[in-house]
Amino acid sequence: MNQALEPLVYTELLQLYAEYTAAVDAGNWDRWPEFFTEHCVYKLQPRENHERELPLATLHFHSKGMLQDRVYGIRETLFHDPYYQRHVVSLPRVLAVDRGRWFLEANYAVFRTKLGEISTVFNVGRYLDEVVRVDGALKFASRFCIYDSEMIPNAIIYPI
Amino acid sequence: MNDAPITLPSSPGWPGDGVHRVPYWVYTDPDTYRRELERFYYAGHWCYIGLEAEIPHPGDFRRSVVGERSVIMVRTQDGGVRVLENVCAHRGAQFCRERQGNRKEFVCPYHQWAYDLEGKLRGIPYRRGIRQDGQLNGGMPADFQMEGRGLTSLKVAVRGGVVFASFDHSLESFEDYLGPTILSYFDRVFDGRKLKILGYNRQRIPGNWKLMQENIKDPYHPGLLHSWFVTFGLWRADSKTSLKMDPHKRHAAMIGVRSVGKPAGDVVSGVTSYKADMSLRDPRQLDIVPEEWWKGPTAVMLTLFPSLIIQQQVNSLSMRHIQPRGPGVFDFVWTHFAFEDDSDEMIQRRLLQANLFGPSGYVSADDGEVIEFSQMGFQEKPDQQCLLEMGGHDSEEATNIASETLIRGMYQYWRRVMGV
């Protein structure tokens, strides 16, 4: 069912997007799982798999707990060359509104800057999102990051 | 005036007789890299192409590579598998641009030369010339033969649903190429069950291609670099391990049995990656269910020289294709798979455990990172040497993780083929 989108809700959705982007660009990893519901799905997936309905994802998390495990991994277990990431995210396009669930997509480009290096295009794609309201606040019930980039420049450690 | 004789830079030489020292130039020297492509990828070796399950129907094709050369894996009308070089016989155009699809024939866009699925040349526009004023002008010479002018067709081996190919038609059989020990571990996974493709991951790693072979011939690092391996016992010092090779020592199997329970003190003393208090908030990522076909080991990592790693680490399975792109960079393409008769639960389990692997994986993302760091060190001083003495100087099979015997074995073979 497709219902009208209230302008105030769109403003709230924009705020959700802006805060998410600010958190992952600032390396504020503890905030990242808080944008999601308890039983969320987060996927970082190559476009080929998505379009051919192949289920494998580069990252595939099925709960907020798994996102928290990832945060622990980034901090404590995944040895990596540190880098800055900077997202540029388009205005979200509303695909559907259905009884308190908002379905949206937005383009993103992530730039990576390693210490002493030039900034490069790191990962480019789109978000496919489902947003719900939990205790008054908007949260991602699912966020799929479907990336065009055919090659990952070595590794993606931080959340897109 | 300095009377010292002028010495020109010597051509790269191997330090000493053994293989417990590997000079950095083997990872950086462009001439060495060209010779490696010629001797390992374009002759004498079976290279990984793909899985039969990727091309189930006649006319299905999927692009792949052998070394730096683009090839097409295609299912022919009679159900066979062909591997054709993606280079038009006319002007050399790499005509096939799609990643995969279904075709009745291949047509080069430049001058529309057409090839059948076997790679035979079937059509040349204006072959007999163009009729003008009642006369045929131009066209190919009357004695031109279509026969033998097709696409380069590679020698193909298919075993257990896995496709290998070689430009070298004098190559030994795939079975002889692996040797009985490695073949038995290959057959352990590919025992005739139909495979189901789960999907792909692609990463470009700024390092020499051999470093990825060496990474999976190195049981010393998993229990040190990878916290998940050491903390959850998937691969660490107290894991029952055996390191096996083919008679040429080019291929290897790292075979491990998962350690259960907390490690004894000396296993993890000084190992900073061990996290005694670590536990998963959502343990479904490590919901390991033993499978009958494992026949004991919980992990078998196969390195098939030069181009493939076959991963079985608990319930996660993948083919990892090494695609060299120059001395200092390679593409690493992962194809995760399941079996057609897997339950939905098992497929979900394989997919969740895939979080350990690939370009973001808990025990794989950091492999790419350290390979990049090694390559940085190599490029700065090509005459320096790696020190590979864990487990001694020889390259015999071993049963512990504190050994670099498989890497030494590979360099014994490498030196023989490269003549250095």
Coordinates of C-alpha atoms in Angstrom, one line a residue:
Chain A
M1 CA 0.0 0.0 0.0
N2 CA 1.3 3.4 -0.9
Q3 CA 0.5 6.2 1.5
A4 CA 1.3 9.9 1.3
L5 CA 4.6 11.1 2.8
E6 CA 4.2 13.8 5.3
P7 CA 6.7 16.6 4.9
L8 CA 7.7 16.5 8.6
V9 CA 8.4 12.8 8.3
Y10 CA 10.7 13.5 5.3
T11 CA 12.5 16.0 7.4
E12 CA 13.0 13.4 10.1
L13 CA 14.2 10.9 7.5
L14 CA 16.8 13.4 6.2
Q15 CA 17.9 13.9 9.8
L16 CA 18.4 10.1 10.2
Y17 CA 20.5 10.0 7.0
A18 CA 22.6 13.0 8.0
E19 CA 23.3 11.6 11.5
Y20 CA 24.2 8.2 10.1
T21 CA 26.6 9.7 7.6
A22 CA 28.1 11.9 10.3
A23 CA 28.6 8.9 12.6
V24 CA 30.4 6.6 10.1
D25 CA 32.5 9.5 8.8
A26 CA 33.6 10.5 12.3
G27 CA 34.5 6.9 13.2
N28 CA 31.9 7.1 15.9
W29 CA 31.4 3.3 15.8
D30 CA 29.4 3.0 19.0
R31 CA 26.7 5.1 17.5
W32 CA 26.5 3.0 14.3
P33 CA 24.4 0.0 15.7
E34 CA 22.0 2.5 17.4
F35 CA 20.6 3.6 14.0
F36 CA 19.2 0.1 13.6
T37 CA 16.4 -2.0 15.1
E38 CA 17.1 -5.1 17.3
H39 CA 16.3 -7.5 14.4
C40 CA 17.7 -5.4 11.6
V41 CA 19.4 -6.6 8.5
Y42 CA 22.6 -4.8 7.2
K43 CA 24.1 -5.9 4.0
L44 CA 27.1 -4.6 2.0
Q45 CA 26.7 -6.4 -1.3
P46 CA 28.2 -6.2 -4.8
R47 CA 25.7 -5.1 -7.4
E48 CA 26.1 -8.3 -9.4
N49 CA 25.0 -10.5 -6.5
H50 CA 22.0 -8.2 -5.8
E51 CA 20.8 -8.1 -9.4
R52 CA 21.2 -11.8 -10.0
E53 CA 19.6 -12.6 -6.6
L54 CA 22.7 -14.3 -5.4
P55 CA 22.5 -14.1 -1.6
L56 CA 26.2 -13.7 -0.8
A57 CA 27.2 -10.3 0.7
T58 CA 30.5 -8.8 1.6
L59 CA 29.1 -8.1 5.0
H60 CA 25.8 -9.7 6.1
F61 CA 24.5 -8.9 9.5
H62 CA 21.1 -10.1 10.9
S63 CA 20.8 -8.3 14.2
K64 CA 22.0 -5.3 16.1
G65 CA 24.1 -7.8 18.1
M66 CA 26.1 -8.6 14.9
L67 CA 26.6 -4.9 14.3
Q68 CA 28.0 -4.6 17.8
D69 CA 30.2 -7.6 17.1
R70 CA 31.5 -5.7 14.1
V71 CA 32.3 -2.7 16.1
Y72 CA 34.3 -4.8 18.5
G73 CA 36.1 -6.3 15.4
I74 CA 37.0 -2.9 14.0
R75 CA 38.4 -1.8 17.4
E76 CA 40.0 -4.9 18.7
T77 CA 40.5 -7.7 16.2
L78 CA 40.7 -6.5 12.6
F79 CA 44.2 -5.5 11.9
H80 CA 44.2 -2.7 9.2
D81 CA 45.8 0.3 7.8
P82 CA 43.8 3.2 9.4
Y83 CA 41.9 5.5 7.0
Y84 CA 39.4 8.3 6.9
Q85 CA 36.2 7.8 5.1
R86 CA 33.9 10.5 3.8
H87 CA 30.4 9.8 2.5
V88 CA 28.5 11.9 0.0
V89 CA 24.9 10.8 0.1
S90 CA 22.1 12.0 -2.2
L91 CA 18.7 13.0 -1.0
P92 CA 16.7 9.9 -0.4
R93 CA 14.1 8.9 -2.9
V94 CA 10.9 7.6 -1.3
L95 CA 9.9 4.3 -3.0
A96 CA 6.9 3.5 -0.8
V97 CA 5.2 4.3 2.5
D98 CA 3.3 1.5 4.1
R99 CA 1.7 1.7 7.6
G100 CA 4.7 3.2 9.5
R101 CA 7.3 1.7 7.2
W102 CA 9.3 3.9 4.8
F103 CA 11.1 2.4 1.9
L104 CA 13.8 4.6 0.4
E105 CA 16.9 4.6 -1.7
A106 CA 19.8 7.0 -1.9
N107 CA 23.0 7.2 -3.9
Y108 CA 26.3 7.2 -2.1
A109 CA 30.0 7.8 -2.8
V110 CA 32.6 7.1 -0.2
F111 CA 36.1 8.5 -0.5
R112 CA 39.0 7.0 1.4
T113 CA 42.0 8.9 2.6
K114 CA 45.0 6.9 4.0
L115 CA 47.7 8.7 6.0
G116 CA 50.1 10.5 3.7
E117 CA 48.0 9.6 0.6
I118 CA 45.7 11.3 -1.9
S119 CA 42.0 10.9 -1.4
T120 CA 40.5 8.2 -3.7
V121 CA 37.0 7.0 -4.6
F122 CA 36.6 4.0 -2.4
N123 CA 33.1 2.6 -2.8
V124 CA 30.1 3.8 -4.9
G125 CA 26.6 2.5 -4.8
R126 CA 23.2 3.1 -3.4
Y127 CA 21.4 2.4 -0.2
L128 CA 18.1 0.4 -0.2
D129 CA 16.5 1.1 3.1
E130 CA 13.5 0.2 5.2
V131 CA 12.9 2.6 8.0
V132 CA 10.5 2.2 10.9
R133 CA 9.6 4.1 14.1
V134 CA 10.7 2.6 17.4
D135 CA 9.8 4.4 20.6
G136 CA 9.3 7.6 18.6
A137 CA 12.6 7.5 16.8
L138 CA 13.3 6.4 13.2
K139 CA 15.5 3.4 12.8
F140 CA 16.7 1.3 10.0
A141 CA 14.9 -2.1 9.9
S142 CA 17.2 -2.9 7.0
R143 CA 19.9 -1.1 5.1
F144 CA 21.4 -2.7 2.0
C145 CA 24.5 -1.0 0.6
I146 CA 24.5 -2.2 -3.1
Y147 CA 27.8 -1.1 -4.6
D148 CA 28.7 -0.6 -8.3
S149 CA 32.4 -0.6 -7.6
E150 CA 33.7 -3.7 -9.3
M151 CA 36.8 -3.9 -7.2
I152 CA 37.2 -3.3 -3.5
P153 CA 40.6 -1.5 -3.0
N154 CA 42.0 -4.3 -0.8
A155 CA 39.7 -4.2 2.2
I156 CA 36.6 -2.5 3.6
I157 CA 36.9 -2.4 7.4
Y158 CA 34.5 0.4 8.5
P159 CA 30.7 0.4 7.9
I160 CA 29.4 2.1 4.7
Chain B
M1 CA 90.0 9.8 -7.7
N2 CA 88.4 6.7 -6.5
D3 CA 90.2 3.6 -7.8
A4 CA 87.5 1.1 -6.9
P5 CA 86.3 -0.8 -9.9
I6 CA 82.9 0.2 -11.3
T7 CA 80.4 -2.5 -10.6
L8 CA 77.2 -2.6 -12.6
P9 CA 74.0 -3.7 -10.8
S10 CA 74.0 -7.5 -10.9
S11 CA 71.1 -9.3 -12.4
P12 CA 68.9 -10.7 -9.7
G13 CA 70.4 -13.8 -8.2
W14 CA 69.2 -16.3 -5.6
P15 CA 71.0 -16.1 -2.2
G16 CA 72.6 -19.4 -1.5
D17 CA 71.4 -22.9 -2.2
G18 CA 68.3 -23.2 0.0
V19 CA 64.8 -21.8 0.1
H20 CA 64.9 -20.5 3.6
R21 CA 65.8 -17.1 2.2
V22 CA 63.6 -15.5 -0.5
P23 CA 64.9 -12.3 -2.0
Y24 CA 62.5 -9.4 -2.3
W25 CA 63.0 -9.0 -6.0
V26 CA 61.0 -12.1 -6.7
Y27 CA 58.0 -10.0 -5.8
T28 CA 59.0 -6.8 -7.6
D29 CA 61.1 -7.5 -10.7
P30 CA 59.1 -6.9 -13.9
D31 CA 61.1 -9.4 -16.0
T32 CA 60.7 -12.1 -13.4
Y33 CA 57.0 -11.4 -13.5
R34 CA 56.8 -11.7 -17.3
R35 CA 58.6 -15.1 -17.1
E36 CA 56.3 -16.3 -14.4
L37 CA 53.3 -15.6 -16.6
E38 CA 54.9 -17.5 -19.5
R39 CA 56.0 -20.5 -17.4
F40 CA 53.3 -20.8 -14.8
Y41 CA 50.2 -19.3 -16.3
Y42 CA 50.6 -19.8 -20.0
A43 CA 52.4 -23.2 -20.1
G44 CA 52.7 -26.4 -18.0
H45 CA 50.0 -25.6 -15.5
W46 CA 46.3 -26.0 -15.1
C47 CA 44.6 -22.6 -14.2
Y48 CA 41.3 -22.1 -12.6
I49 CA 38.5 -20.9 -14.8
G50 CA 35.2 -21.3 -12.9
L51 CA 32.5 -23.7 -11.8
E52 CA 30.2 -25.6 -14.2
A53 CA 27.2 -24.4 -12.1
E54 CA 27.9 -20.9 -13.5
I55 CA 27.1 -22.1 -17.0
P56 CA 24.3 -24.7 -16.7
H57 CA 22.6 -24.4 -20.1
P58 CA 23.9 -24.7 -23.7
G59 CA 25.1 -21.2 -24.9
D60 CA 25.7 -20.0 -21.3
F61 CA 29.1 -18.3 -21.0
R62 CA 31.0 -16.5 -18.3
R63 CA 34.3 -14.6 -18.7
S64 CA 37.3 -15.5 -16.7
V65 CA 41.1 -15.0 -16.9
V66 CA 44.2 -17.1 -17.2
G67 CA 47.1 -15.0 -15.9
E68 CA 46.4 -11.6 -17.6
R69 CA 44.6 -13.1 -20.6
S70 CA 40.8 -12.8 -20.9
V71 CA 39.0 -16.1 -21.7
I72 CA 35.4 -17.2 -22.0
M73 CA 34.0 -20.4 -20.4
V74 CA 31.1 -21.6 -22.5
R75 CA 28.7 -24.5 -22.4
T76 CA 28.5 -26.0 -25.9
Q77 CA 25.3 -27.4 -27.6
D78 CA 26.4 -30.9 -26.7
G79 CA 26.7 -30.0 -23.0
G80 CA 30.5 -29.9 -23.0
V81 CA 32.6 -27.1 -21.6
R82 CA 34.9 -25.0 -23.8
V83 CA 37.4 -22.3 -22.8
L84 CA 38.1 -19.8 -25.6
E85 CA 40.5 -16.9 -25.6
N86 CA 38.6 -13.6 -25.8
V87 CA 40.6 -12.3 -28.8
C88 CA 39.2 -12.1 -32.3
A89 CA 41.2 -13.9 -34.9
H90 CA 40.9 -10.9 -37.2
R91 CA 42.2 -7.8 -35.5
G92 CA 42.7 -9.0 -32.0
A93 CA 39.7 -7.3 -30.4
Q94 CA 38.7 -8.5 -27.0
F95 CA 35.2 -8.8 -28.4
C96 CA 33.2 -10.2 -25.5
R97 CA 32.5 -7.4 -23.0
E98 CA 29.6 -8.9 -20.9
R99 CA 30.5 -10.7 -17.8
Q100 CA 28.2 -13.6 -18.6
G101 CA 25.1 -14.4 -20.6
N102 CA 23.8 -16.8 -23.2
R103 CA 24.7 -16.8 -26.9
K104 CA 24.1 -18.9 -30.0
E105 CA 27.4 -17.6 -31.4
F106 CA 30.0 -15.0 -30.6
V107 CA 30.3 -12.0 -33.0
C108 CA 33.1 -9.5 -32.8
P109 CA 31.6 -6.0 -33.1
Y110 CA 34.4 -4.6 -35.1
H111 CA 33.9 -6.4 -38.4
Q112 CA 31.3 -8.9 -37.3
W113 CA 33.4 -12.0 -37.6
A114 CA 31.3 -14.8 -36.1
Y115 CA 32.3 -17.8 -34.2
D116 CA 30.3 -20.8 -33.0
L117 CA 30.3 -22.0 -29.3
E118 CA 33.3 -24.3 -30.1
G119 CA 35.2 -21.2 -31.2
K120 CA 35.2 -22.1 -34.9
L121 CA 35.1 -19.3 -37.4
R122 CA 31.7 -19.4 -39.1
G123 CA 31.2 -16.1 -40.8
I124 CA 33.2 -13.2 -42.4
P125 CA 31.1 -10.4 -43.9
Y126 CA 32.0 -9.7 -47.6
R127 CA 34.2 -12.8 -47.6
R128 CA 33.6 -13.2 -51.3
G129 CA 33.8 -9.5 -52.1
I130 CA 31.2 -6.9 -52.9
R131 CA 29.2 -7.0 -56.1
Q132 CA 29.6 -3.7 -58.1
D133 CA 28.5 -3.2 -61.7
G134 CA 28.1 -7.0 -62.1
Q135 CA 31.5 -7.8 -60.7
L136 CA 32.7 -9.1 -57.4
N137 CA 35.4 -6.8 -56.0
G138 CA 37.5 -7.2 -53.0
G139 CA 36.9 -9.9 -50.4
M140 CA 39.2 -12.5 -49.0
P141 CA 41.6 -14.3 -51.4
A142 CA 40.0 -17.3 -53.1
D143 CA 42.3 -19.7 -51.3
F144 CA 41.5 -18.4 -47.8
Q145 CA 40.5 -21.2 -45.4
M146 CA 38.1 -20.6 -42.5
E147 CA 39.4 -23.9 -41.1
G148 CA 41.9 -23.3 -38.3
R149 CA 41.1 -19.5 -38.1
G150 CA 38.9 -19.7 -35.1
L151 CA 39.4 -18.5 -31.5
T152 CA 42.2 -20.0 -29.5
S153 CA 40.7 -22.9 -27.7
L154 CA 42.3 -24.0 -24.5
K155 CA 42.8 -27.5 -23.2
V156 CA 40.0 -28.1 -20.6
A157 CA 39.7 -30.3 -17.5
V158 CA 36.5 -30.6 -15.6
R159 CA 36.4 -32.5 -12.3
G160 CA 33.7 -32.5 -9.7
G161 CA 32.1 -29.4 -11.3
V162 CA 35.3 -27.4 -11.3
V163 CA 36.7 -26.1 -14.6
F164 CA 40.4 -25.7 -15.3
A165 CA 42.1 -24.8 -18.5
S166 CA 45.5 -24.3 -20.1
F167 CA 46.9 -22.8 -23.3
D168 CA 49.4 -25.7 -23.2
H169 CA 47.8 -28.7 -25.0
S170 CA 50.7 -31.0 -24.1
L171 CA 49.9 -30.7 -20.4
E172 CA 49.6 -33.8 -18.2
S173 CA 46.1 -34.8 -16.9
F174 CA 44.6 -32.7 -14.1
E175 CA 44.7 -35.7 -11.8
D176 CA 48.4 -36.2 -12.4
Y177 CA 48.9 -32.5 -12.0
L178 CA 47.5 -32.5 -8.5
G179 CA 49.1 -35.8 -7.5
P180 CA 47.2 -38.4 -5.3
T181 CA 47.4 -36.6 -1.9
I182 CA 46.1 -33.2 -3.1
L183 CA 43.6 -34.8 -5.4
S184 CA 42.1 -36.7 -2.4
Y185 CA 41.5 -33.4 -0.6
F186 CA 40.1 -31.8 -3.8
D187 CA 37.7 -34.8 -4.2
R188 CA 36.7 -34.4 -0.5
V189 CA 34.8 -31.2 -1.5
F190 CA 34.0 -31.9 -5.1
D191 CA 32.7 -35.5 -4.8
G192 CA 30.1 -35.2 -7.6
R193 CA 27.5 -33.3 -5.6
K194 CA 25.9 -30.5 -7.6
L195 CA 27.1 -27.0 -6.6
K196 CA 25.0 -23.9 -6.0
I197 CA 26.6 -20.5 -6.5
L198 CA 26.0 -18.2 -3.5
G199 CA 27.8 -15.1 -5.0
Y200 CA 31.0 -13.2 -5.6
N201 CA 33.4 -10.8 -3.9
R202 CA 36.1 -9.0 -5.7
Q203 CA 39.1 -7.2 -4.3
R204 CA 42.3 -5.7 -5.8
I205 CA 45.3 -6.3 -3.6
P206 CA 48.4 -4.2 -4.1
G207 CA 50.9 -7.1 -3.7
N208 CA 52.6 -9.8 -5.8
W209 CA 50.3 -12.7 -6.6
K210 CA 52.6 -15.3 -4.9
L211 CA 52.0 -13.6 -1.6
M212 CA 48.4 -14.9 -1.6
Q213 CA 49.6 -18.5 -2.3
E214 CA 52.1 -18.0 0.5
N215 CA 49.5 -16.7 2.9
I216 CA 47.5 -19.9 2.6
K217 CA 50.7 -22.0 2.8
D218 CA 51.5 -20.3 6.1
P219 CA 49.9 -21.9 9.2
Y220 CA 52.0 -19.7 11.4
H221 CA 50.0 -16.5 11.0
P222 CA 46.3 -17.5 11.5
G223 CA 46.7 -17.9 15.3
L224 CA 48.6 -14.6 15.5
L225 CA 47.0 -12.2 13.1
H226 CA 43.4 -13.3 13.3
S227 CA 41.7 -12.9 16.7
W228 CA 38.7 -14.9 15.6
F229 CA 40.9 -17.9 14.8
V230 CA 42.8 -17.9 18.0
T231 CA 40.0 -16.9 20.4
F232 CA 37.4 -19.3 19.0
G233 CA 40.0 -22.0 18.4
L234 CA 39.4 -22.2 14.7
W235 CA 43.1 -22.3 13.9
R236 CA 45.8 -21.8 16.6
A237 CA 48.9 -23.4 18.1
D238 CA 47.0 -26.2 19.9
S239 CA 45.0 -27.2 16.8
K240 CA 45.8 -30.6 15.3
T241 CA 47.4 -29.6 12.0
S242 CA 49.0 -31.3 9.1
L243 CA 50.8 -29.8 6.2
K244 CA 50.8 -31.8 3.0
M245 CA 52.1 -31.3 -0.6
D246 CA 52.1 -32.8 -4.0
P247 CA 55.4 -34.5 -5.1
H248 CA 56.5 -31.3 -6.8
K249 CA 55.7 -29.2 -3.7
R250 CA 53.8 -26.7 -5.8
H251 CA 50.3 -27.5 -4.4
A252 CA 49.6 -27.8 -0.7
A253 CA 46.9 -28.6 1.9
M254 CA 46.7 -27.1 5.3
I255 CA 44.5 -29.4 7.3
G256 CA 43.3 -28.5 10.7
V257 CA 41.0 -29.6 13.5
R258 CA 39.3 -27.0 15.5
S259 CA 40.4 -26.6 19.2
V260 CA 37.6 -26.7 21.6
G261 CA 37.8 -24.9 24.9
K262 CA 40.2 -22.4 26.4
P263 CA 43.8 -22.7 25.3
A264 CA 46.6 -23.7 27.6
G265 CA 48.9 -20.9 28.7
D266 CA 51.8 -21.5 26.4
V267 CA 49.4 -21.5 23.3
V268 CA 48.5 -17.9 23.8
S269 CA 51.1 -16.5 26.1
G270 CA 52.3 -13.2 24.5
V271 CA 49.7 -13.6 21.7
T272 CA 48.0 -10.2 21.8
S273 CA 45.3 -11.2 19.3
Y274 CA 43.9 -13.7 21.9
K275 CA 41.0 -12.1 23.6
A276 CA 40.1 -14.2 26.6
D277 CA 36.9 -12.2 27.3
M278 CA 35.7 -12.0 23.8
S279 CA 32.3 -13.4 23.1
L280 CA 29.9 -12.8 20.3
R281 CA 26.7 -10.9 21.0
D282 CA 25.1 -12.8 18.2
P283 CA 26.7 -16.3 18.1
R284 CA 24.8 -17.3 14.8
Q285 CA 27.9 -16.1 13.0
L286 CA 29.8 -19.1 14.4
D287 CA 27.0 -21.6 14.5
I288 CA 29.2 -24.4 13.4
V289 CA 27.6 -27.7 12.4
P290 CA 29.9 -30.5 11.5
E291 CA 29.3 -32.2 8.1
E292 CA 29.8 -35.8 7.4
W293 CA 31.9 -35.2 4.3
W294 CA 34.6 -33.4 6.3
K295 CA 35.8 -36.8 7.5
G296 CA 37.5 -35.3 10.5
P297 CA 39.2 -32.0 9.7
T298 CA 37.2 -28.8 10.4
A299 CA 39.3 -26.9 7.9
V300 CA 41.2 -27.8 4.7
M301 CA 42.8 -24.9 2.8
L302 CA 44.1 -26.0 -0.6
T303 CA 46.5 -24.0 -2.6
L304 CA 46.6 -25.1 -6.2
F305 CA 49.5 -23.5 -7.9
P306 CA 49.4 -21.0 -9.5
S307 CA 45.9 -19.6 -9.6
L308 CA 43.5 -21.0 -7.0
I309 CA 42.8 -21.4 -3.3
I310 CA 40.0 -23.7 -2.3
Q311 CA 38.6 -22.8 1.1
Q312 CA 36.7 -25.1 3.5
Q313 CA 36.8 -23.5 6.9
V314 CA 34.0 -25.0 9.0
N315 CA 30.7 -24.4 7.1
S316 CA 32.0 -21.8 4.7
L317 CA 33.2 -22.8 1.2
S318 CA 34.8 -20.7 -1.5
M319 CA 37.0 -20.7 -4.6
R320 CA 39.5 -17.8 -4.5
H321 CA 40.9 -17.0 -7.9
I322 CA 44.2 -15.2 -8.1
Q323 CA 44.4 -12.9 -11.2
P324 CA 47.8 -11.3 -11.5
R325 CA 47.9 -7.7 -13.0
G326 CA 51.6 -6.9 -12.8
P327 CA 54.4 -7.6 -10.3
G328 CA 52.8 -5.5 -7.6
V329 CA 49.1 -6.1 -7.8
F330 CA 46.6 -8.9 -8.3
D331 CA 42.8 -9.2 -8.3
F332 CA 41.3 -11.7 -5.9
V333 CA 37.9 -13.0 -6.9
W334 CA 35.9 -15.1 -4.4
T335 CA 33.1 -17.4 -5.5
H336 CA 31.2 -18.7 -2.5
F337 CA 29.2 -21.9 -3.0
A338 CA 27.0 -24.4 -1.4
F339 CA 25.6 -27.8 -2.4
E340 CA 22.3 -28.2 -4.2
D341 CA 21.1 -30.7 -1.5
D342 CA 21.9 -28.3 1.4
S343 CA 19.0 -27.4 3.6
D344 CA 17.9 -23.7 3.8
E345 CA 19.4 -23.6 7.3
M346 CA 22.7 -24.8 6.0
I347 CA 22.8 -22.2 3.3
Q348 CA 22.0 -19.5 5.8
R349 CA 24.8 -20.8 8.0
R350 CA 27.3 -20.8 5.1
L351 CA 26.2 -17.2 4.3
L352 CA 26.6 -15.9 7.8
Q353 CA 30.0 -17.6 8.2
A354 CA 31.0 -15.9 5.0
N355 CA 31.3 -12.8 7.3
L356 CA 34.7 -14.3 8.3
F357 CA 36.0 -14.2 4.7
G358 CA 36.4 -11.9 1.8
P359 CA 37.5 -8.3 1.6
S360 CA 35.8 -7.3 4.8
G361 CA 36.0 -10.7 6.6
Y362 CA 37.1 -11.1 10.2
V363 CA 39.9 -13.5 9.2
S364 CA 40.6 -12.3 5.6
A365 CA 40.5 -8.5 5.4
D366 CA 43.7 -8.3 7.4
D367 CA 45.4 -10.8 5.1
G368 CA 45.1 -8.3 2.2
E369 CA 46.3 -5.6 4.5
V370 CA 49.5 -7.4 5.6
I371 CA 50.2 -8.5 2.0
E372 CA 50.1 -4.8 1.0
F373 CA 52.6 -4.0 3.8
S374 CA 55.0 -6.7 2.7
Q375 CA 54.9 -5.4 -0.9
M376 CA 55.7 -1.9 0.4
G377 CA 58.8 -3.3 2.2
F378 CA 59.9 -5.3 -0.9
Q379 CA 59.7 -2.3 -3.2
E380 CA 62.0 -0.3 -1.1
K381 CA 65.0 -2.7 -1.2
P382 CA 64.7 -5.5 -3.7
D383 CA 68.0 -7.1 -2.6
Q384 CA 66.9 -7.7 0.9
Q385 CA 65.6 -11.2 1.8
C386 CA 62.7 -12.8 3.6
L387 CA 63.7 -15.1 6.4
L388 CA 61.7 -18.3 6.2
E389 CA 63.2 -20.6 8.9
M390 CA 60.2 -21.6 10.9
G391 CA 60.3 -25.3 11.2
G392 CA 63.9 -25.5 9.8
H393 CA 65.4 -25.2 6.3
D394 CA 63.9 -28.1 4.5
S395 CA 60.5 -28.5 2.9
E396 CA 59.2 -31.8 4.3
E397 CA 55.6 -32.3 5.4
A398 CA 54.9 -31.3 8.9
T399 CA 52.3 -31.5 11.7
N400 CA 52.5 -28.2 13.5
I401 CA 51.6 -24.6 12.9
A402 CA 55.1 -23.2 13.6
S403 CA 56.4 -24.1 10.2
E404 CA 56.9 -22.4 6.9
T405 CA 57.7 -25.6 5.1
L406 CA 54.9 -25.2 2.5
I407 CA 56.3 -21.9 1.4
R408 CA 59.8 -23.3 1.2
G409 CA 58.4 -26.2 -0.9
M410 CA 56.8 -23.8 -3.3
Y411 CA 60.1 -21.9 -3.8
Q412 CA 61.9 -25.1 -4.4
Y413 CA 59.5 -25.7 -7.3
W414 CA 59.6 -22.1 -8.4
R415 CA 63.4 -22.0 -8.6
R416 CA 63.4 -25.1 -10.7
V417 CA 60.9 -23.9 -13.2
M418 CA 62.3 -20.3 -13.3
G419 CA 65.9 -21.6 -13.5
V420 CA 67.2 -19.4 -10.7

